[in-house]
Coordinates of C-alpha atoms and ligand atoms in Angstrom, one line a residue:
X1 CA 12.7 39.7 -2.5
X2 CA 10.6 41.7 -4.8
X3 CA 11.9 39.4 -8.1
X4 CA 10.5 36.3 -6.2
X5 CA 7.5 37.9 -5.5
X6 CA 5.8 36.4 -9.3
X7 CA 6.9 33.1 -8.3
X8 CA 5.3 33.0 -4.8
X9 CA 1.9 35.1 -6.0
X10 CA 1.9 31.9 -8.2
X11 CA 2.3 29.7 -5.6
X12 CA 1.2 30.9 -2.6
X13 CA -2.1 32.8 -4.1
X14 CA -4.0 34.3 -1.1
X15 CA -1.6 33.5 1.3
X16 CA 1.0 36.2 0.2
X17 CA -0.9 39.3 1.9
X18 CA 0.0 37.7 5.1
X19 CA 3.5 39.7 4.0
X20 CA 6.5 38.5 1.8
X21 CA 8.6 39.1 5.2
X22 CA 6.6 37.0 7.2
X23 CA 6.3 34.0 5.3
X24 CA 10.6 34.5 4.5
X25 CA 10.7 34.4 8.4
X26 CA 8.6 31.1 9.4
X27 CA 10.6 29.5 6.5
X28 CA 13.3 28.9 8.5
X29 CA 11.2 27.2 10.9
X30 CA 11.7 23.2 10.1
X31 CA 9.0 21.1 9.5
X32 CA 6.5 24.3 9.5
X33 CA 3.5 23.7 7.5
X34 CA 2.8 27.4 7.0
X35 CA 6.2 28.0 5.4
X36 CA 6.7 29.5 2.1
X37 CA 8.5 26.7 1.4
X38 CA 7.2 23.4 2.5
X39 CA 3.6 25.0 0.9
X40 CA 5.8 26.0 -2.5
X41 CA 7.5 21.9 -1.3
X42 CA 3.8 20.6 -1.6
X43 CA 3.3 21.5 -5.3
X44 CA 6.5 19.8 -6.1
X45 CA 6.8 17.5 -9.2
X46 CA 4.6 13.6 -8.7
X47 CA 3.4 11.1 -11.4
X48 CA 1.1 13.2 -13.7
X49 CA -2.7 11.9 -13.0
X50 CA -4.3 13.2 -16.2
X51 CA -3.9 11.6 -19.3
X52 CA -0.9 12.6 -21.3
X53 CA -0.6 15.6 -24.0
X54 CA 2.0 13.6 -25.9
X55 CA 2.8 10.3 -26.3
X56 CA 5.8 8.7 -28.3
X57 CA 6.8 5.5 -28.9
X58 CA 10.4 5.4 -28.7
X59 CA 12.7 2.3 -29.2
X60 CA 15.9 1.7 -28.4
X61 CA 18.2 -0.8 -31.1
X62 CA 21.4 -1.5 -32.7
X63 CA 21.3 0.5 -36.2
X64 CA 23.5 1.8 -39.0
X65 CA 24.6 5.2 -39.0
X66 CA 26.3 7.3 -41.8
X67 CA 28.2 9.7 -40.0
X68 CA 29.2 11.1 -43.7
X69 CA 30.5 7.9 -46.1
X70 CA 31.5 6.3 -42.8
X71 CA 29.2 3.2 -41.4
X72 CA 29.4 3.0 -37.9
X73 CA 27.5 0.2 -36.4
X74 CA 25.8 1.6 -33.2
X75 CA 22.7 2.0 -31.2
X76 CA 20.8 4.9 -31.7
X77 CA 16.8 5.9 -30.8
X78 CA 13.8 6.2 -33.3
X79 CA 10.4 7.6 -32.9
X80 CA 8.3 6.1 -35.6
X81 CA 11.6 4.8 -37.1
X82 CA 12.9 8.5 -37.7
X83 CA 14.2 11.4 -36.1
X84 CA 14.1 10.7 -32.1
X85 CA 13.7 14.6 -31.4
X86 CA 11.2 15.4 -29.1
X87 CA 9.2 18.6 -28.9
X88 CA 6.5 19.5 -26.3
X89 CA 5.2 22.5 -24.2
X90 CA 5.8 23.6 -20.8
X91 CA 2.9 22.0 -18.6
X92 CA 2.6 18.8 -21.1
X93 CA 2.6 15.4 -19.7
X94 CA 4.5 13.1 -21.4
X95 CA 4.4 9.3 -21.9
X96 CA 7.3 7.5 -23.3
X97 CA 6.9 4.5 -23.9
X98 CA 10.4 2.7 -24.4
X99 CA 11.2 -0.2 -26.3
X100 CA 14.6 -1.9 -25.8
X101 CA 15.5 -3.7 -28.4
X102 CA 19.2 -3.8 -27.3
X103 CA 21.0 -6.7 -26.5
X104 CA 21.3 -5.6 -22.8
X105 CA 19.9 -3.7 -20.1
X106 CA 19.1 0.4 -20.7
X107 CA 17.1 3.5 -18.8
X108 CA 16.4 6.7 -20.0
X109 CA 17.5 10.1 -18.0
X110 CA 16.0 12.8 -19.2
X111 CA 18.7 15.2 -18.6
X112 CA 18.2 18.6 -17.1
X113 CA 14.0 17.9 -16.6
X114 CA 13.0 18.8 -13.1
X115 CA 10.4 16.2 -13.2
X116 CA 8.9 13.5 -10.2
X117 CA 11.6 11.0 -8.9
X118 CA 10.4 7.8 -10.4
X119 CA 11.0 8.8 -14.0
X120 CA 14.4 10.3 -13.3
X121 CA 16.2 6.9 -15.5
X122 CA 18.4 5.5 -13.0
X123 CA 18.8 1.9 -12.7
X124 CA 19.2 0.9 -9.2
X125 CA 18.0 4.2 -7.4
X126 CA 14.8 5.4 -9.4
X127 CA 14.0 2.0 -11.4
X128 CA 14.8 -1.2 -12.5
X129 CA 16.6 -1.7 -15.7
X130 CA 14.6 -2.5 -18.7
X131 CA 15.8 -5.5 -19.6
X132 CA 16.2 -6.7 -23.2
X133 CA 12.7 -7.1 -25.2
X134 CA 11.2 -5.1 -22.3
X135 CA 9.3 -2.0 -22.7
X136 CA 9.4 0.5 -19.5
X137 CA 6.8 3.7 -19.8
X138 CA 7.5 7.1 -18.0
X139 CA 5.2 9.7 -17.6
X140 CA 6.3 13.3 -16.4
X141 CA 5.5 16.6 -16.9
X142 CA 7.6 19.1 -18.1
X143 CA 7.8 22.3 -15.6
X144 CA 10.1 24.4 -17.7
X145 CA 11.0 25.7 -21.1
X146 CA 14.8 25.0 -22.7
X147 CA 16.9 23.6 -25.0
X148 CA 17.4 19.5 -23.1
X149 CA 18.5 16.4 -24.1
X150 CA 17.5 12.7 -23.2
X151 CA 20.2 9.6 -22.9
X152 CA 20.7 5.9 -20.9
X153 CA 22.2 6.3 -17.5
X154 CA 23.3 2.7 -17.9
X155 CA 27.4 1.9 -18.5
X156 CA 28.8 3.9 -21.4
X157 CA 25.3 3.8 -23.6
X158 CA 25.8 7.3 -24.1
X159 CA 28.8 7.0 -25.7
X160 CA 26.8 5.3 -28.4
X161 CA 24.1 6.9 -30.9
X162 CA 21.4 7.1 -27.6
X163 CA 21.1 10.8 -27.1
X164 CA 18.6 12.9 -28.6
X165 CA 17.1 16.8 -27.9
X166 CA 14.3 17.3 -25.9
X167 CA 13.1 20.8 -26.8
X168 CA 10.3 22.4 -24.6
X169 CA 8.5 25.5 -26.0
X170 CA 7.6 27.9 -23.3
X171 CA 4.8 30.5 -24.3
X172 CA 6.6 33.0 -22.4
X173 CA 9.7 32.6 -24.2
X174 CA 10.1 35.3 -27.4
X175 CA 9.8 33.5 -30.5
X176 CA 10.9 36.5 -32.9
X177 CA 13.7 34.7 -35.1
X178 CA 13.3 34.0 -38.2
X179 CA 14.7 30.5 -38.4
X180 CA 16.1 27.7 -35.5
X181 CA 18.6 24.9 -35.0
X182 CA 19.1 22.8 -33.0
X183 CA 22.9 21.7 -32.9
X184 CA 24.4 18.5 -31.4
X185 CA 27.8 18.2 -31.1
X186 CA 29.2 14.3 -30.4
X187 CA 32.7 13.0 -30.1
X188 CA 32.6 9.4 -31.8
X189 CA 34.2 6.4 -31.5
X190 CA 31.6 3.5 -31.4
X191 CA 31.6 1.1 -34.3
X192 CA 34.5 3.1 -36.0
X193 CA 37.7 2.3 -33.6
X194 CA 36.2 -0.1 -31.6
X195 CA 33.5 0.3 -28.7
X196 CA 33.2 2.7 -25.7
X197 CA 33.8 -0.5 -23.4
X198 CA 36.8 -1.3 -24.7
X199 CA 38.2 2.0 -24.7
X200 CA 37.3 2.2 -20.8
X201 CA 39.3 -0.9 -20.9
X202 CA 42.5 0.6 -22.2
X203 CA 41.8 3.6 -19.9
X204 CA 41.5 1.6 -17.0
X205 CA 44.3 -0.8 -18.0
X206 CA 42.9 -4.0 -18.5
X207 CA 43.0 -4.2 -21.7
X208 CA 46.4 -3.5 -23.4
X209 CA 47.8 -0.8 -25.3
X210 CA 46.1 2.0 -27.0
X211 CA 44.4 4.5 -25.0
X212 CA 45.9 5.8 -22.3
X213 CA 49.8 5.5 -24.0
X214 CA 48.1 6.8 -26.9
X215 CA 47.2 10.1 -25.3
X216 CA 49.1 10.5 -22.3
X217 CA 52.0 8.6 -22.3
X218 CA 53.7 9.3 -25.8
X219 CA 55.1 12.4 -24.4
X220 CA 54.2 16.1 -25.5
X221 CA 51.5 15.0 -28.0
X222 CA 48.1 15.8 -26.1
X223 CA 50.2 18.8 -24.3
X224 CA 50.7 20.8 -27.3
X225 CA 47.3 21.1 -27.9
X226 CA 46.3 21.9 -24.4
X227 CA 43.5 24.6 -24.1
X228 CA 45.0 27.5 -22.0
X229 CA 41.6 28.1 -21.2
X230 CA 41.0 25.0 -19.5
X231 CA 44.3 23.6 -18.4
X232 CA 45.8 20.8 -17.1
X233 CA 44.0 17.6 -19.2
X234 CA 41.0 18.5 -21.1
X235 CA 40.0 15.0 -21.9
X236 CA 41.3 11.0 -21.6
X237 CA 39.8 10.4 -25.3
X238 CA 41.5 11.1 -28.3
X239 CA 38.3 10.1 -30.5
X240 CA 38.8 9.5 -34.8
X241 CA 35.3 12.0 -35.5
X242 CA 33.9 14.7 -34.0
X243 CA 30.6 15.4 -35.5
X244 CA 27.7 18.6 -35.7
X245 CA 24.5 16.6 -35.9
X246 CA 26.0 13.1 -36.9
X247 CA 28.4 14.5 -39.9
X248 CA 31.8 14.0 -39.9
X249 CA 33.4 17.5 -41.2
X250 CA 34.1 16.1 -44.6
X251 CA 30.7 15.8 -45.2
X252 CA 29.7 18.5 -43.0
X253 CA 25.8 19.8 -42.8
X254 CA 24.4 22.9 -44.2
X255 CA 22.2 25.2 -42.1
X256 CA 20.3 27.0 -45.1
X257 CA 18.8 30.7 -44.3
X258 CA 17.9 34.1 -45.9
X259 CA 20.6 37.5 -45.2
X260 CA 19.6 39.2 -42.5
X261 CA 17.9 36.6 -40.6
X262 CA 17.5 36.3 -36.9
X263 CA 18.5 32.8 -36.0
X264 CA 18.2 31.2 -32.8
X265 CA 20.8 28.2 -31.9
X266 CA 20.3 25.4 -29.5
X267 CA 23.9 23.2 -28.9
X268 CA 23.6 20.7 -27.1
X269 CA 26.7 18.9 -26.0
X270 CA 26.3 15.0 -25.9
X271 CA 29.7 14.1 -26.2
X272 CA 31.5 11.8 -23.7
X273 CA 34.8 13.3 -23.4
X274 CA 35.1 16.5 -25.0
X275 CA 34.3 19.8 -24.2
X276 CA 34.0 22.0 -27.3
X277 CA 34.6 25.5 -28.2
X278 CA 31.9 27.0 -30.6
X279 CA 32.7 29.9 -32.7
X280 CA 31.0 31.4 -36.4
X281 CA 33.2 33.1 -38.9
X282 CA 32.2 36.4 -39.1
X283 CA 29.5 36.8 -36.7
X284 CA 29.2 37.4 -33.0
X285 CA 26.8 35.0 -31.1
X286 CA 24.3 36.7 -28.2
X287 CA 23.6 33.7 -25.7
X288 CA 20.4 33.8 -24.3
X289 CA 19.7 30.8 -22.5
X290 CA 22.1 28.2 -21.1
X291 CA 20.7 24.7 -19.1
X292 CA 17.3 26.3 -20.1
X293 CA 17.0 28.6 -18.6
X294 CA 17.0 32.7 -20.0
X295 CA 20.3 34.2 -19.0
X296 CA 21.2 38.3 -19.2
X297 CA 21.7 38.4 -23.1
X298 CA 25.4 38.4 -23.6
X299 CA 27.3 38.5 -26.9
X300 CA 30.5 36.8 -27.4
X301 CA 32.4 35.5 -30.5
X302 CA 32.9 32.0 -28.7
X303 CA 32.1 30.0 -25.6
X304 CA 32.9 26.8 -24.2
X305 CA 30.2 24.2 -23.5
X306 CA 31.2 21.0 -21.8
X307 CA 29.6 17.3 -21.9
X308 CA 25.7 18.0 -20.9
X309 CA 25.6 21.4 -20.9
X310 CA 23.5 23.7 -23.5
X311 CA 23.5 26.6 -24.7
X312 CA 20.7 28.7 -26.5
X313 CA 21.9 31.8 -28.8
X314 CA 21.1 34.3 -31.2
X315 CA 22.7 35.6 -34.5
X316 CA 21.8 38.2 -37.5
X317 CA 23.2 36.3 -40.2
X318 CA 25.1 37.7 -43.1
X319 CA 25.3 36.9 -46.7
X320 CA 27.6 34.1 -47.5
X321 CA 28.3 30.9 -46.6
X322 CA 30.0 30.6 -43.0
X323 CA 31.7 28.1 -40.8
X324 CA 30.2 27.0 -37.7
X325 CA 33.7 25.4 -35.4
X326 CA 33.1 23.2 -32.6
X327 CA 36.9 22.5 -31.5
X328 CA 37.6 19.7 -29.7
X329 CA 39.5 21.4 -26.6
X330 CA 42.8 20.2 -26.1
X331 CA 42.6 17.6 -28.5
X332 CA 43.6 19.3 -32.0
X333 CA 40.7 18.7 -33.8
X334 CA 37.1 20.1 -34.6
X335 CA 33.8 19.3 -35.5
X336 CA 32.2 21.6 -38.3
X337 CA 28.9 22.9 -40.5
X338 CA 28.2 25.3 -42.9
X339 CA 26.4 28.5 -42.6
X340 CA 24.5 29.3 -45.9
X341 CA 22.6 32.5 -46.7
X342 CA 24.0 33.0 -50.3
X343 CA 26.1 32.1 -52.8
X344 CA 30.6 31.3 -52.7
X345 CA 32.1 28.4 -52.2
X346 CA 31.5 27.1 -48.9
X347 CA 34.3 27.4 -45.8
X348 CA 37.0 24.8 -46.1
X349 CA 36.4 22.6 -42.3
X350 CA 40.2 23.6 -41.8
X351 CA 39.3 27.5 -42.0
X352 CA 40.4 29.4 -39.3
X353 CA 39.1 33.1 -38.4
X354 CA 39.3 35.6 -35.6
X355 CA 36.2 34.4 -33.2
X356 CA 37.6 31.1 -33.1
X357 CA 40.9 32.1 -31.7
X358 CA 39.6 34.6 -29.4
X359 CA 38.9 34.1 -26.1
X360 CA 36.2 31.9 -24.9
X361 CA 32.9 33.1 -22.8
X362 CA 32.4 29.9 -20.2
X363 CA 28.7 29.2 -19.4
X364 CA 29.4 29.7 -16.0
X365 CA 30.0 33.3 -15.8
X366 CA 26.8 34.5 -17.6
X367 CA 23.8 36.3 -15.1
X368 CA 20.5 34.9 -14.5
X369 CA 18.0 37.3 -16.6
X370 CA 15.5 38.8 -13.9
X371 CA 12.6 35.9 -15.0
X372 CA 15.4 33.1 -14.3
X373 CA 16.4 34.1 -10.7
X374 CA 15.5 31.5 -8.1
X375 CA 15.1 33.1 -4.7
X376 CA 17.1 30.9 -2.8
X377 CA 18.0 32.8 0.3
X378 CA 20.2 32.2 2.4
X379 CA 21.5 28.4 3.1
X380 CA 20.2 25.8 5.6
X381 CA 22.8 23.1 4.9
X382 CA 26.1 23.3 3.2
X383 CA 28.1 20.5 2.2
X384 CA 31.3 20.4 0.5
X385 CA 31.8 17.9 -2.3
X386 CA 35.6 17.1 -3.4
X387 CA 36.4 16.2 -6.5
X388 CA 39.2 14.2 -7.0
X389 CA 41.4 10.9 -9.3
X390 CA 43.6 10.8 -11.9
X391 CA 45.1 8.7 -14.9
X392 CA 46.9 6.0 -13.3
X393 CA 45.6 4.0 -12.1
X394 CA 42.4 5.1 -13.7
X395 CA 39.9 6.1 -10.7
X396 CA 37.8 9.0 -10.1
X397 CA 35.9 10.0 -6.8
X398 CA 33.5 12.4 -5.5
X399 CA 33.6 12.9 -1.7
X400 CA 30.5 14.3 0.0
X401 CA 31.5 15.6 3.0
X402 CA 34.8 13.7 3.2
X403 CA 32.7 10.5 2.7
X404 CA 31.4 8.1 0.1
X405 CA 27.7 8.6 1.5
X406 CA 25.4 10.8 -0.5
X407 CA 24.6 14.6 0.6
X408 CA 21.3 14.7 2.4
X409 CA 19.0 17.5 2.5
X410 CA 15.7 17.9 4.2
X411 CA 12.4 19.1 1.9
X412 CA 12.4 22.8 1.8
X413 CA 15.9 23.3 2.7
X414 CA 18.6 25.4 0.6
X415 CA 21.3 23.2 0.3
X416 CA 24.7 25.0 -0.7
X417 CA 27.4 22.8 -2.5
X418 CA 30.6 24.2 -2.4
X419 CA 32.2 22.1 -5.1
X420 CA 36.2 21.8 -5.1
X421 CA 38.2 20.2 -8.0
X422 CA 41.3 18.7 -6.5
X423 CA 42.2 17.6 -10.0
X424 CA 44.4 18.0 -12.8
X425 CA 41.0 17.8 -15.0
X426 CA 38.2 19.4 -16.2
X427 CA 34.8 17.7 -15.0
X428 CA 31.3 19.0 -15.7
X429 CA 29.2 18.1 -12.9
X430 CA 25.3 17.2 -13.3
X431 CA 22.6 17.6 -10.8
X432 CA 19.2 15.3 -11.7
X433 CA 15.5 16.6 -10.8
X434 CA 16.9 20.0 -9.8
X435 CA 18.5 23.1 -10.8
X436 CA 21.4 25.0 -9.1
X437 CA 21.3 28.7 -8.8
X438 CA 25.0 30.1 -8.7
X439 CA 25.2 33.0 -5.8
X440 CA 29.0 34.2 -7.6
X441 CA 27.2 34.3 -11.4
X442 CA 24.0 36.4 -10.6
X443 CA 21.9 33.4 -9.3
X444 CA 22.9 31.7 -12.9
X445 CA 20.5 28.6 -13.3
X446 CA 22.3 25.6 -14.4
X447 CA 22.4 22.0 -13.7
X448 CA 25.3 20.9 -15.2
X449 CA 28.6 23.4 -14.3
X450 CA 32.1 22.9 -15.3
X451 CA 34.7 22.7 -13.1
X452 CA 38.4 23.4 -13.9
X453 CA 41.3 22.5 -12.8
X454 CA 41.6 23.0 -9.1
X455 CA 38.9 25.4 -9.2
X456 CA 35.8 26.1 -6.8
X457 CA 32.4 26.5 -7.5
X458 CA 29.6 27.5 -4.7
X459 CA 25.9 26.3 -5.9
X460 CA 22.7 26.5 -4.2
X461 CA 19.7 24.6 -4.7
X462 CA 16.1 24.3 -3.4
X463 CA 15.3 21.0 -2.1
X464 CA 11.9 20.7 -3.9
X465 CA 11.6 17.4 -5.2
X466 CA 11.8 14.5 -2.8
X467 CA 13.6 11.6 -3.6
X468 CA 16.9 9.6 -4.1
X469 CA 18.9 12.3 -7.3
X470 CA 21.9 11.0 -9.2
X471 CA 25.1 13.9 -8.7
X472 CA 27.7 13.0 -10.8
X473 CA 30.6 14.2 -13.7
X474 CA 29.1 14.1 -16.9
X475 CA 32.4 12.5 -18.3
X476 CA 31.3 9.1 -19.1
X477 CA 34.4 7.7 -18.5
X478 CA 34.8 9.6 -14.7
X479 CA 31.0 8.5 -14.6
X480 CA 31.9 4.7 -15.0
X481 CA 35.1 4.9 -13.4
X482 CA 33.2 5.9 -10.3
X483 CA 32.7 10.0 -10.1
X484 CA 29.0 9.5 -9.4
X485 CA 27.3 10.3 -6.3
X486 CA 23.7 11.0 -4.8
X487 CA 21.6 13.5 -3.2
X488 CA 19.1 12.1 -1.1
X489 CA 16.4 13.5 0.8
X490 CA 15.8 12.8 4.6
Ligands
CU501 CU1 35.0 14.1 -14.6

């Protein structure tokens, strides 16, 4: 009780000398107006009425990228024609105004934002799409500091160059290293081995060969290189380049700082089919933040960060030049950066070193830090979401309650997901406009969680933002093969 208390001062104001107790109580009454939580409902996110603190022009379009002395012909973003990274400050309003210059339809999600319904970038349940030679404008503010990212929530567009970070600075948030990254790690395919499309099309058997047969069906291949961690399938992908910030390893990036720094990391994962295991020679990573939000600080030599989650930590850097690993679970093959505080010959991209082979901290199990906790309480609603497919045929489902309807939750309500996987694979489910707290993890704040192999997760959210929210695996492939539900509000 007593760690919500800052959060309902804030909210409440006056109100809270009527007594924390009381107002808990009358919060379980439906529908009353008095309620802690239909008055902490009323402040909930709506279209920004101010004008905005930041604008960007940001345009959508088929370019060339050099992923390191390979062209791959893609679609990618630009601000201003450069770098699409966008920075802003808790309590800015933004306005985006997109440009498509695609040759088909696109939307923009901006992933892990707990902003007002209608800029959410969902064709078909918070928009139309923006059709070809269209531009769309969204306008949101942004409640929370983290380390986000924004992409299409149209087809496989993700699977392109259309991702970017989204990094909001919170004033609360210690600033005391000496130097910061962001880090995006991508599996890629597009323009190089064909097109996202037409790999769904091998995966989903329409369209001959490759694939499926490539991964799966030419016997022990994919299996010896099986994470132990993960187990069962780690991915349906087998992609030619993984990259750290658009660079092949062979031509891998160099972070540059002094000995003795304090950095701070932000990893974003935008691949479509790949989780990734992150390790740095010789150091020991302390994560701080994860989805955003600040986490118990907890060190580890690795962790495991799956398709839309991220991951904020901090290292004291030595003096050398170090590798930075993202392997590609399961699938034999890494993505890779340098480390560079002083002189030596940089790392080989094939190096291998303890923290990389030790065992892997999953997001999941990390503790809310005190600031982070979201005082649920106890549930209203609980509804049990099973996830299920497999490979052939190629079909994934999420069932909501045993049905294909999406969970419902009335405003003010906790609503407590109890999340099976009744599959043989890993799938990192994403929650739009909200953020789970996880009761088994300390009240852990994430909105995107893996999910193992057959295993269970229980998360609890605040029904706060009215509306119609995309709930679906962040697999691109599950995604378009179906594993994509809603959470509505009644
Ligand atoms: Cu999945």
């Amino acid at each position: 009780m007593t760690r919500g208390l800052p959060r309902r001062q804030f909210l409440l104001g006056g109100l809270l000398l009527a007594g924390a107790g009381a107002l808990a109580a009358c919060g379980r009454e439906p529908g009353a107006t008095s309620s802690p939580r239909a008055t902490g409902a009323s402040s909930f996110p709506s279209a920004p009425r101010g004008a905005p603190t930041l604008r960007r022009t940001l345009t959508a379009k088929p370019v060339s990228m050099d992923i390191g002395g390979i062209e791959a012909k893609t679609w990618g973003y630009l601000i201003d024609g450069g770098d699409p990274t966008i920075e802003a400050t808790v309590g800015d309003v933004l306005q985006i105004d997109v440009v498509n210059e695609l040759p088909e339809d696109t939307s923009v999600h901006w992933h892990g934002i707990a902003l007002h319904n209608e800029a959410d970038g969902v064709p078909g349940m918070t928009q139309d799409p923006i059709a070809p030679g269209e531009t769309y404008t969204y306008t949101f503010e942004v409640p929370h500091g983290g380390t986000y990212f924004y992409h299409p929530h149209t087809g496989l567009q993700l699977e392109r160059g259309l991702h970017a970070p989204l990094i909001i600075r919170d004033p609360e948030d210690p600033e005391n290293h000496d130097v910061e990254w962001t880090v995006v790690l991508d599996d890629w395919l597009d323009g190089v081995t064909g097109t996202p499309e037409n790999e769904f099309r091998k995966l989903a058997g329409t369209g001959g060969g490759g694939g499926m047969m490539g991964m799966h069906g030419s016997g022990g291949m994919m299996r010896g290189a099986t994470d132990p961690a993960l187990g069962g399938d780690v991915g349906d992908v087998l992609y030619p380049h993984y990259l750290i910030n658009g660079r092949i390893p062979g031509a891998a990036r160099t972070f540059e700082a002094k000995p003795g720094d304090k950095a701070r990391l932000r990893f974003i994962n935008a691949g479509g089919d790949t989780v990734f295991k992150v390790a740095m020679g010789g150091h020991r990573m302390t994560v701080t933040h994860t989805d955003g939000f600040p986490v118990e600080p907890t060190a580890t030599g690795s962790f495991y960060i799956s398709m839309g989650e991220r991951v904020d930590v901090e290292v004291t850097l030595g003096n050398g030049a170090f590798p930075l690993v993202a392997l590609a679970a399961g699938k034999d093959d890494r993505a890779f950066a340098v480390i560079r505080t002083g002189g030596g010959e940089a790392p080989a991209p094939d190096v291998s070193f303890p923290e990389l082979s030790g065992t892997g901290l999953f997001l999941s199990s990390l503790t809310a830090a005190e600031r982070a906790i979201l005082d649920t309480g106890e549930p209203d609603r609980q509804t049990s979401v099973d996830l299920g497919g497999q490979m052939m045929p190629y079909q994934w489902t999420i069932l909501t309650d045993g049905g294909s309807s999406p969970a419902t939750v009335e405003q003010g309500e906790t609503l407590r997901m109890v999340m099976r996987n009744r599959s043989m694979m890993v799938h990192p489910m994403h929650i739009h406009g909200h953020t789970w707290a996880l009761p088994r993890s300390g009240g852990l704040r994430k909105d995107t969680i893996l999910l193992r192999p057959h295993e269970t997760v229980v998360a609890d959210l605040i029904a706060n933002n009215p509306g119609e929210w995309a709930f679906h695996c962040h697999n691109a492939y599950h995604m378009e093969a179906g594993m994509m539900t809603s959470m509505k509000y009644l």
